[in-house]
GROMACS .gro file of C-alpha atoms in nm:
model
  412
    1MET     CA    1  -0.209  -0.665  -1.474
    2LYS     CA    2   0.108  -0.610  -1.277
    3LEU     CA    3   0.140  -0.786  -0.942
    4VAL     CA    4   0.417  -0.820  -0.709
    5VAL     CA    5   0.518  -1.155  -0.567
    6GLN     CA    6   0.759  -1.154  -0.287
    7VAL     CA    7   0.970  -1.425  -0.208
    8ARG     CA    8   1.225  -1.482   0.103
    9LEU     CA    9   1.575  -1.570   0.030
   10LEU     CA   10   1.762  -1.786   0.254
   11PRO     CA   11   2.127  -1.731   0.185
   12THR     CA   12   2.421  -1.878   0.365
   13PRO     CA   13   2.637  -1.619   0.570
   14VAL     CA   14   2.891  -1.599   0.298
   15GLN     CA   15   2.613  -1.520   0.018
   16ALA     CA   16   2.464  -1.283   0.292
   17ALA     CA   17   2.761  -1.086   0.334
   18ALA     CA   18   2.806  -1.066  -0.068
   19LEU     CA   19   2.446  -0.934  -0.085
   20GLU     CA   20   2.497  -0.686   0.183
   21ALA     CA   21   2.816  -0.552   0.029
   22THR     CA   22   2.619  -0.516  -0.314
   23LEU     CA   23   2.349  -0.338  -0.142
   24LEU     CA   24   2.580  -0.077   0.028
   25ALA     CA   25   2.784  -0.020  -0.284
   26CYS     CA   26   2.485   0.038  -0.498
   27ASN     CA   27   2.305   0.290  -0.267
   28GLU     CA   28   2.617   0.450  -0.188
   29ALA     CA   29   2.683   0.510  -0.558
   30ALA     CA   30   2.312   0.629  -0.591
   31THR     CA   31   2.356   0.888  -0.322
   32TRP     CA   32   2.660   1.020  -0.495
   33ALA     CA   33   2.486   1.038  -0.826
   34SER     CA   34   2.189   1.190  -0.659
   35ALA     CA   35   2.421   1.482  -0.544
   36VAL     CA   36   2.560   1.534  -0.896
   37ALA     CA   37   2.227   1.525  -1.043
   38PHE     CA   38   2.124   1.788  -0.783
   39GLU     CA   39   2.434   2.009  -0.832
   40LYS     CA   40   2.409   1.974  -1.198
   41ASP     CA   41   2.054   1.989  -1.216
   42VAL     CA   42   2.032   1.709  -1.450
   43LYS     CA   43   1.774   1.452  -1.359
   44ARG     CA   44   1.713   1.258  -1.670
   45ASN     CA   45   1.842   0.917  -1.728
   46PHE     CA   46   2.073   0.954  -2.035
   47ALA     CA   47   2.172   1.303  -1.943
   48LEU     CA   48   2.292   1.189  -1.586
   49ARG     CA   49   2.444   0.891  -1.728
   50GLU     CA   50   2.709   1.106  -1.926
   51HIS     CA   51   2.812   1.249  -1.605
   52THR     CA   52   2.801   0.921  -1.345
   53TYR     CA   53   2.832   0.623  -1.546
   54THR     CA   54   3.204   0.583  -1.584
   55GLU     CA   55   3.269   0.699  -1.233
   56ILE     CA   56   3.029   0.463  -1.084
   57LYS     CA   57   3.179   0.182  -1.246
   58ALA     CA   58   3.539   0.249  -1.155
   59ARG     CA   59   3.475   0.368  -0.803
   60TRP     CA   60   3.239   0.095  -0.691
   61GLY     CA   61   3.320  -0.172  -0.890
   62LEU     CA   62   2.951  -0.205  -1.033
   63GLY     CA   63   2.869  -0.403  -1.351
   64ALA     CA   64   2.727  -0.213  -1.649
   65GLN     CA   65   2.380  -0.313  -1.577
   66ALA     CA   66   2.389  -0.231  -1.213
   67ALA     CA   67   2.545   0.095  -1.293
   68GLN     CA   68   2.252   0.192  -1.517
   69HIS     CA   69   2.013   0.070  -1.263
   70VAL     CA   70   2.146   0.292  -1.014
   71ILE     CA   71   2.129   0.598  -1.233
   72LYS     CA   72   1.778   0.505  -1.308
   73LYS     CA   73   1.694   0.452  -0.957
   74VAL     CA   74   1.823   0.835  -0.901
   75CYS     CA   75   1.608   0.970  -1.194
   76ASP     CA   76   1.291   0.770  -1.053
   77ALA     CA   77   1.336   0.912  -0.718
   78TYR     CA   78   1.344   1.284  -0.843
   79THR     CA   79   1.018   1.205  -1.055
   80VAL     CA   80   0.850   1.084  -0.734
   81LEU     CA   81   0.962   1.385  -0.560
   82LYS     CA   82   0.841   1.626  -0.813
   83ALA     CA   83   0.521   1.453  -0.820
   84SER     CA   84   0.474   1.456  -0.425
   85LEU     CA   85   0.581   1.845  -0.414
   86LYS     CA   86   0.312   1.872  -0.676
   87ALA     CA   87   0.066   1.717  -0.514
   88GLY     CA   88   0.129   1.871  -0.162
   89ASN     CA   89   0.237   1.556   0.000
   90LEU     CA   90   0.530   1.735   0.157
   91GLY     CA   91   0.345   2.038   0.287
   92LYS     CA   92   0.296   2.378   0.145
   93PRO     CA   93   0.573   2.560  -0.039
   94GLY     CA   94   0.781   2.762   0.239
   95SER     CA   95   0.733   2.486   0.508
   96LYS     CA   96   1.018   2.338   0.698
   97ARG     CA   97   0.957   1.980   0.532
   98TYR     CA   98   0.913   2.133   0.178
   99ARG     CA   99   1.229   2.326   0.207
  100ARG     CA  100   1.429   2.033   0.326
  101ALA     CA  101   1.279   1.829   0.021
  102VAL     CA  102   1.382   2.084  -0.229
  103GLU     CA  103   1.709   2.219  -0.094
  104GLU     CA  104   1.886   1.905  -0.025
  105PRO     CA  105   1.971   1.616  -0.281
  106VAL     CA  106   1.777   1.282  -0.224
  107ALA     CA  107   1.996   1.023  -0.004
  108PHE     CA  108   1.933   0.670  -0.011
  109ARG     CA  109   1.936   0.410   0.290
  110PRO     CA  110   2.232   0.204   0.297
  111LYS     CA  111   2.029  -0.114   0.249
  112GLY     CA  112   1.744   0.028   0.048
  113ALA     CA  113   1.604  -0.194  -0.242
  114GLN     CA  114   1.832  -0.244  -0.547
  115PRO     CA  115   1.640  -0.328  -0.882
  116TYR     CA  116   1.780  -0.646  -1.082
  117ASP     CA  117   1.678  -0.749  -1.455
  118ASP     CA  118   1.718  -1.078  -1.604
  119ARG     CA  119   2.082  -1.023  -1.708
  120MET     CA  120   2.171  -0.988  -1.351
  121LEU     CA  121   1.926  -1.237  -1.187
  122SER     CA  122   1.818  -1.579  -1.292
  123TRP     CA  123   1.556  -1.808  -1.150
  124GLN     CA  124   1.538  -2.189  -1.098
  125ILE     CA  125   1.194  -2.181  -0.985
  126ASP     CA  126   1.150  -2.581  -0.958
  127GLN     CA  127   1.444  -2.597  -0.758
  128ARG     CA  128   1.388  -2.301  -0.537
  129ARG     CA  129   1.698  -2.130  -0.614
  130ILE     CA  130   1.827  -1.826  -0.787
  131SER     CA  131   2.176  -1.688  -0.934
  132ILE     CA  132   2.233  -1.330  -0.852
  133TRP     CA  133   2.507  -1.069  -0.944
  134THR     CA  134   2.692  -0.893  -0.654
  135VAL     CA  135   3.005  -0.701  -0.616
  136SER     CA  136   3.192  -1.017  -0.521
  137GLY     CA  137   3.093  -1.191  -0.855
  138ARG     CA  138   2.787  -1.413  -0.954
  139VAL     CA  139   2.661  -1.590  -0.645
  140LYS     CA  140   2.462  -1.922  -0.762
  141ASP     CA  141   2.253  -2.141  -0.562
  142VAL     CA  142   2.095  -1.890  -0.330
  143ALA     CA  143   1.773  -2.071  -0.175
  144PHE     CA  144   1.426  -1.924  -0.150
  145THR     CA  145   1.108  -2.006  -0.013
  146ALA     CA  146   0.756  -1.911  -0.135
  147GLY     CA  147   0.425  -2.084  -0.117
  148PRO     CA  148   0.272  -2.266  -0.366
  149GLU     CA  149   0.039  -1.989  -0.525
  150GLN     CA  150   0.340  -1.762  -0.544
  151LEU     CA  151   0.571  -2.041  -0.702
  152ALA     CA  152   0.294  -2.106  -0.964
  153THR     CA  153   0.237  -1.737  -1.023
  154LEU     CA  154   0.617  -1.672  -1.053
  155ALA     CA  155   0.659  -1.976  -1.303
  156LEU     CA  156   0.374  -1.863  -1.525
  157TYR     CA  157   0.381  -1.476  -1.529
  158ARG     CA  158   0.709  -1.313  -1.391
  159ARG     CA  159   0.807  -1.062  -1.623
  160GLY     CA  160   1.056  -0.749  -1.585
  161GLU     CA  161   1.257  -0.653  -1.279
  162SER     CA  162   1.289  -0.777  -0.944
  163ASP     CA  163   1.401  -0.575  -0.627
  164LEU     CA  164   1.636  -0.707  -0.348
  165LEU     CA  165   1.589  -0.582  -0.021
  166CYS     CA  166   1.687  -0.653   0.331
  167ARG     CA  167   1.462  -0.597   0.625
  168ASP     CA  168   1.529  -0.667   0.987
  169GLY     CA  169   1.802  -0.895   0.870
  170MET     CA  170   1.592  -1.094   0.662
  171TRP     CA  171   1.655  -1.093   0.248
  172PHE     CA  172   1.369  -1.103   0.013
  173LEU     CA  173   1.309  -1.042  -0.361
  174ASN     CA  174   1.010  -0.860  -0.509
  175ALA     CA  175   0.918  -0.996  -0.843
  176THR     CA  176   0.704  -0.835  -1.098
  177CYS     CA  177   0.452  -1.046  -1.258
  178ASP     CA  178   0.220  -0.958  -1.535
  179VAL     CA  179  -0.102  -1.151  -1.446
  180PRO     CA  180  -0.400  -1.176  -1.691
  181GLU     CA  181  -0.728  -1.019  -1.586
  182ALA     CA  182  -1.058  -1.183  -1.638
  183PRO     CA  183  -1.287  -1.019  -1.882
  184LEU     CA  184  -1.467  -0.718  -1.687
  185ASN     CA  185  -1.842  -0.775  -1.580
  186THR     CA  186  -2.031  -0.494  -1.776
  187ASP     CA  187  -2.365  -0.614  -1.678
  188PRO     CA  188  -2.377  -0.667  -1.306
  189VAL     CA  189  -2.695  -0.724  -1.144
  190ASP     CA  190  -2.650  -0.531  -0.855
  191PHE     CA  191  -2.376  -0.381  -0.626
  192LEU     CA  192  -2.223  -0.490  -0.310
  193GLY     CA  193  -2.181  -0.177  -0.078
  194ILE     CA  194  -1.892  -0.158   0.143
  195ASP     CA  195  -1.863   0.090   0.438
  196LEU     CA  196  -1.513   0.100   0.569
  197GLY     CA  197  -1.477   0.197   0.956
  198ILE     CA  198  -1.236   0.159   1.247
  199VAL     CA  199  -1.466  -0.016   1.497
  200ASN     CA  200  -1.605  -0.234   1.212
  201ILE     CA  201  -1.335  -0.281   0.943
  202ALA     CA  202  -1.584  -0.342   0.687
  203THR     CA  203  -1.969  -0.378   0.660
  204THR     CA  204  -2.129  -0.489   0.365
  205SER     CA  205  -2.490  -0.413   0.238
  206ASP     CA  206  -2.581  -0.775   0.269
  207GLY     CA  207  -2.563  -0.710   0.642
  208GLU     CA  208  -2.215  -0.890   0.719
  209ILE     CA  209  -1.996  -0.717   0.959
  210MET     CA  210  -1.630  -0.768   0.997
  211ALA     CA  211  -1.570  -0.645   1.340
  212GLY     CA  212  -1.220  -0.488   1.406
  213ARG     CA  213  -1.229  -0.485   1.789
  214GLU     CA  214  -0.985  -0.780   1.826
  215LEU     CA  215  -0.727  -0.575   1.624
  216ASN     CA  216  -0.799  -0.253   1.785
  217ARG     CA  217  -0.712  -0.430   2.127
  218ILE     CA  218  -0.407  -0.567   1.994
  219ARG     CA  219  -0.309  -0.218   1.866
  220VAL     CA  220  -0.396  -0.073   2.200
  221ARG     CA  221  -0.183  -0.316   2.373
  222GLU     CA  222   0.103  -0.284   2.120
  223ARG     CA  223   0.104   0.082   2.172
  224LYS     CA  224   0.104   0.060   2.550
  225LEU     CA  225   0.413  -0.183   2.539
  226ARG     CA  226   0.618   0.040   2.294
  227THR     CA  227   0.562   0.327   2.520
  228LYS     CA  228   0.680   0.124   2.824
  229LEU     CA  229   0.987  -0.013   2.632
  230GLN     CA  230   1.065   0.340   2.498
  231LYS     CA  231   1.052   0.476   2.860
  232LYS     CA  232   1.272   0.187   2.987
  233ASN     CA  233   1.555   0.260   2.700
  234THR     CA  234   1.776  -0.029   2.824
  235PRO     CA  235   1.957  -0.257   2.566
  236SER     CA  236   1.715  -0.541   2.628
  237ALA     CA  237   1.407  -0.291   2.588
  238LYS     CA  238   1.563  -0.190   2.253
  239ARG     CA  239   1.629  -0.558   2.120
  240ARG     CA  240   1.247  -0.613   2.225
  241LEU     CA  241   1.143  -0.304   2.016
  242LYS     CA  242   1.356  -0.421   1.727
  243LYS     CA  243   1.182  -0.763   1.727
  244ARG     CA  244   0.839  -0.637   1.727
  245ARG     CA  245   0.892  -0.392   1.452
  246ARG     CA  246   0.613  -0.405   1.214
  247LYS     CA  247   0.436  -0.678   1.379
  248GLU     CA  248   0.127  -0.474   1.405
  249ALA     CA  249   0.140  -0.362   1.044
  250ARG     CA  250   0.189  -0.735   0.914
  251ARG     CA  251  -0.123  -0.877   1.124
  252ALA     CA  252  -0.341  -0.554   0.974
  253LYS     CA  253  -0.204  -0.643   0.615
  254ASP     CA  254  -0.321  -1.020   0.672
  255ILE     CA  255  -0.662  -0.923   0.796
  256ASN     CA  256  -0.693  -0.664   0.502
  257HIS     CA  257  -0.609  -0.937   0.243
  258LYS     CA  258  -0.870  -1.183   0.407
  259ILE     CA  259  -1.150  -0.924   0.399
  260ALA     CA  260  -1.057  -0.799   0.063
  261LYS     CA  261  -1.058  -1.174  -0.083
  262HIS     CA  262  -1.383  -1.272   0.106
  263VAL     CA  263  -1.572  -0.941  -0.058
  264VAL     CA  264  -1.432  -0.981  -0.415
  265ALA     CA  265  -1.539  -1.365  -0.399
  266GLU     CA  266  -1.886  -1.294  -0.289
  267ALA     CA  267  -1.938  -1.028  -0.540
  268GLU     CA  268  -1.788  -1.258  -0.835
  269ARG     CA  269  -2.019  -1.547  -0.713
  270THR     CA  270  -2.339  -1.341  -0.705
  271GLY     CA  271  -2.263  -1.132  -1.036
  272ARG     CA  272  -2.225  -0.782  -0.876
  273GLY     CA  273  -2.005  -0.506  -0.874
  274ILE     CA  274  -1.837  -0.369  -0.545
  275ALA     CA  275  -1.916  -0.003  -0.439
  276LEU     CA  276  -1.649   0.184  -0.230
  277GLU     CA  277  -1.643   0.546  -0.093
  278ASP     CA  278  -1.392   0.778  -0.257
  279LEU     CA  279  -1.212   0.863   0.088
  280THR     CA  280  -0.908   1.034  -0.068
  281GLY     CA  281  -0.781   1.331   0.112
  282ILE     CA  282  -1.015   1.229   0.436
  283ARG     CA  283  -0.727   1.282   0.697
  284GLU     CA  284  -0.643   1.660   0.580
  285ARG     CA  285  -1.021   1.727   0.624
  286VAL     CA  286  -1.058   1.599   0.982
  287ARG     CA  287  -0.975   1.748   1.330
  288LEU     CA  288  -0.941   1.510   1.605
  289ARG     CA  289  -0.859   1.508   1.954
  290LYS     CA  290  -0.507   1.381   2.065
  291PRO     CA  291  -0.666   1.053   2.227
  292GLN     CA  292  -0.815   0.944   1.868
  293ARG     CA  293  -0.528   1.046   1.652
  294ALA     CA  294  -0.312   0.725   1.706
  295THR     CA  295  -0.622   0.491   1.636
  296HIS     CA  296  -0.706   0.694   1.342
  297SER     CA  297  -0.365   0.725   1.205
  298SER     CA  298  -0.295   0.351   1.223
  299TRP     CA  299  -0.636   0.254   1.026
  300ALA     CA  300  -0.529   0.103   0.713
  301PHE     CA  301  -0.848   0.178   0.507
  302ALA     CA  302  -0.647   0.276   0.193
  303GLN     CA  303  -0.471  -0.043   0.198
  304LEU     CA  304  -0.789  -0.241   0.230
  305GLY     CA  305  -0.939  -0.032  -0.055
  306GLN     CA  306  -0.633  -0.116  -0.275
  307PHE     CA  307  -0.652  -0.485  -0.186
  308ILE     CA  308  -1.026  -0.510  -0.292
  309ALA     CA  309  -0.951  -0.297  -0.602
  310TYR     CA  310  -0.679  -0.526  -0.761
  311LYS     CA  311  -0.849  -0.858  -0.648
  312ALA     CA  312  -1.158  -0.715  -0.812
  313ARG     CA  313  -0.966  -0.621  -1.124
  314ARG     CA  314  -0.814  -0.957  -1.134
  315ALA     CA  315  -1.176  -1.131  -1.094
  316GLY     CA  316  -1.337  -0.902  -1.364
  317VAL     CA  317  -1.550  -0.761  -1.090
  318PRO     CA  318  -1.654  -0.349  -1.164
  319VAL     CA  319  -1.548  -0.138  -0.882
  320VAL     CA  320  -1.753   0.207  -0.828
  321TYR     CA  321  -1.629   0.480  -0.604
  322VAL     CA  322  -1.894   0.705  -0.461
  323ASP     CA  323  -1.933   1.035  -0.261
  324PRO     CA  324  -1.928   0.930   0.101
  325ALA     CA  325  -2.105   1.266   0.215
  326TYR     CA  326  -2.381   1.203   0.461
  327THR     CA  327  -2.416   0.833   0.401
  328SER     CA  328  -2.414   0.790   0.785
  329ARG     CA  329  -2.700   1.030   0.826
  330THR     CA  330  -2.920   0.930   0.535
  331CYS     CA  331  -3.198   0.665   0.596
  332ALA     CA  332  -3.157   0.384   0.350
  333GLU     CA  333  -3.542   0.327   0.334
  334CYS     CA  334  -3.682   0.677   0.291
  335GLY     CA  335  -3.367   0.901   0.220
  336HIS     CA  336  -3.444   1.145   0.489
  337VAL     CA  337  -3.103   1.312   0.602
  338ASP     CA  338  -3.072   1.429   0.945
  339ARG     CA  339  -2.771   1.441   1.195
  340ALA     CA  340  -2.993   1.315   1.475
  341ASN     CA  341  -3.049   0.973   1.278
  342ARG     CA  342  -2.731   0.863   1.390
  343VAL     CA  343  -2.813   0.775   1.755
  344SER     CA  344  -2.472   0.629   1.829
  345GLN     CA  345  -2.162   0.476   1.681
  346ALA     CA  346  -2.343   0.146   1.658
  347TRP     CA  347  -2.713   0.240   1.577
  348PHE     CA  348  -2.924   0.439   1.333
  349ALA     CA  349  -3.290   0.540   1.387
  350CYS     CA  350  -3.465   0.763   1.121
  351ARG     CA  351  -3.657   1.052   1.261
  352SER     CA  352  -3.877   1.057   0.972
  353CYS     CA  353  -4.002   0.680   0.916
  354GLY     CA  354  -3.896   0.524   1.226
  355PHE     CA  355  -3.634   0.277   1.048
  356VAL     CA  356  -3.378   0.134   1.273
  357ASP     CA  357  -3.067  -0.041   1.173
  358HIS     CA  358  -2.717  -0.092   1.262
  359ALA     CA  359  -2.531   0.216   1.144
  360ASP     CA  360  -2.273   0.088   0.929
  361ARG     CA  361  -2.513  -0.163   0.742
  362ASN     CA  362  -2.738   0.160   0.680
  363SER     CA  363  -2.447   0.322   0.551
  364SER     CA  364  -2.325   0.046   0.325
  365ARG     CA  365  -2.698   0.025   0.174
  366ASN     CA  366  -2.647   0.388   0.081
  367ILE     CA  367  -2.323   0.316  -0.096
  368ARG     CA  368  -2.484   0.058  -0.278
  369ALA     CA  369  -2.758   0.274  -0.405
  370ARG     CA  370  -2.513   0.558  -0.504
  371ALA     CA  371  -2.298   0.305  -0.688
  372TRP     CA  372  -2.620   0.179  -0.884
  373GLN     CA  373  -2.737   0.505  -0.982
  374LEU     CA  374  -2.395   0.602  -1.110
  375TRP     CA  375  -2.353   0.296  -1.311
  376ARG     CA  376  -2.695   0.326  -1.472
  377ARG     CA  377  -2.566   0.697  -1.563
  378GLY     CA  378  -2.278   0.541  -1.731
  379ALA     CA  379  -2.015   0.590  -1.486
  380GLN     CA  380  -1.800   0.278  -1.501
  381SER     CA  381  -1.509   0.213  -1.306
  382THR     CA  382  -1.244  -0.068  -1.293
  383ALA     CA  383  -0.994  -0.086  -0.996
  384PRO     CA  384  -0.819   0.234  -0.996
  385ALA     CA  385  -0.434   0.293  -0.938
  386PRO     CA  386  -0.339   0.316  -0.587
  387PRO     CA  387  -0.338   0.706  -0.493
  388PRO     CA  388  -0.019   0.870  -0.374
  389ARG     CA  389  -0.013   0.767  -0.002
  390GLN     CA  390  -0.308   0.947   0.131
  391ARG     CA  391  -0.453   0.773   0.419
  392GLY     CA  392  -0.732   0.816   0.674
  393ARG     CA  393  -1.088   0.892   0.736
  394ALA     CA  394  -1.289   1.066   0.986
  395GLY     CA  395  -1.507   0.865   1.232
  396ARG     CA  396  -1.801   0.985   1.030
  397LYS     CA  397  -1.841   1.135   0.693
  398ARG     CA  398  -1.903   1.537   0.689
  399SER     CA  399  -1.710   1.658   0.418
  400ALA     CA  400  -1.827   1.611   0.048
  401THR     CA  401  -1.601   1.455  -0.224
  402PRO     CA  402  -1.677   1.461  -0.619
  403SER     CA  403  -1.977   1.281  -0.644
  404ASP     CA  404  -1.888   1.093  -0.977
  405ALA     CA  405  -1.711   0.749  -0.948
  406ARG     CA  406  -1.353   0.770  -1.058
  407CYS     CA  407  -1.275   0.577  -1.358
  408ALA     CA  408  -0.892   0.477  -1.407
  409ASN     CA  409  -0.702   0.225  -1.571
  410PRO     CA  410  -0.479   0.084  -1.301
  411SER     CA  411  -0.136  -0.075  -1.280
  412HIS     CA  412  -0.071  -0.258  -0.965
   0.00000   0.00000   0.00000
C-alpha cells in the first residue's frame, strides 16, 4: 500500500533561497503551460509536451526532468478538475463557481508543491541528508529531520516520487513509500462498531467513549481569538494570525491519528473487524442553524475515517461500511425504531422495552450488528480509497445511504 512520509528539511539560508527560486520558476512555468493547454485544448501529457517542453527549458532554465514534471503536473491538475466537475464538487453547471472553473485556465500558487524523482533527488537517510536539483544547480548536504519510525519506513520502503513544498516558511519533503500489507483477516470473530460524532469523537461498541469536549473547547477559543484579531487588523494582529495558522488542524489531526491507532490495535488484538458508517455526502443532506455551522464544518470525521481505514488495511483488519440511517433511534436490544427513543444528545431510552444506555454507545452497537449481518451475507470490504473531499455529518442520522458495504481496493 502507498503511504506518504513527511520529513522536514533544515536548509541553510543559501540553500533555502535556491529551493524557493526553484519552486517559483516551476510554478510560473506550470501556470504558463496551463494557459497553453487551456487555449489549445491539449491536456494530455505527450501532446502538451510538444507545445511547451522546449519553451519551458529555454525560458525558465529548467532541466529535462523538471520540465517533464511541470507538464505532467499541469495535466494531472486538469484531470482532477474534470473529475471534480463530474462529481459536482464545484457546484452545478451554470453556477458562479462552476463557470469560474471551466472558463479560466488552472493557475498554480507561486510556492505550490513540485514533484521530484530519483534523478533529481537522492537520499542519504543514515546521515539525514539529501541532494536536490535546483535552478541554481545541484544543492548537496541539505539536512532533514524525522522520527525513528519515519526513518525506518524511508529506508525500507521508499519508492517513486517525492514532493517538495514550503509551508509557513518551513520546508518539507513528502516521500512516497510502498509499505507491505498484512494478510487480511477473512474470518473475524466479530466487529467493533464505531460511532463518529462531534461531542464524542468516537464511541466503540465495547463502551469506550473518546470524548471531544476538550478539542471543542479549544476550537471555540481559537475561533473567538481569530475573530478578535481579524477585527483588530493591526500589523501585530496579522503576525499573530499568521503564526496560529493551521494550529487547530494539526491538533485535530494528531488526535485523530491517536484514536485511529487505538481502535485498529484493539480490533487486531481481539481478532475482530471494524464497522464504520458510510457518511459520504452527509453535509449536502443537512441543514443547520448558523451557530452550528462552524462546529459542524470543523469536524474532521472524514479524516478520522481515512486514518482508521489505512491503518486497518496495513494491519490486515477488515473494514465494513454500513448504512447510518436510524442507528441513533434504533434500540440495540429489541430493534424498536422511534424518534422519541433519543431522549437527549447523551441518552437513549427505548419506548418499547425500556432499555437505557448512552446514545452513542447504543448507536455503535447497531453499527456493529449491521456490519456483522453484511459480512455474513458476503459483503466484504477492505479499507477503501479516500473519497473526493466530502466531509461532514449531521448531529444525528436522518437520511439513508446505500445499505451495502462499500468494497474497494484502496491506494493511500
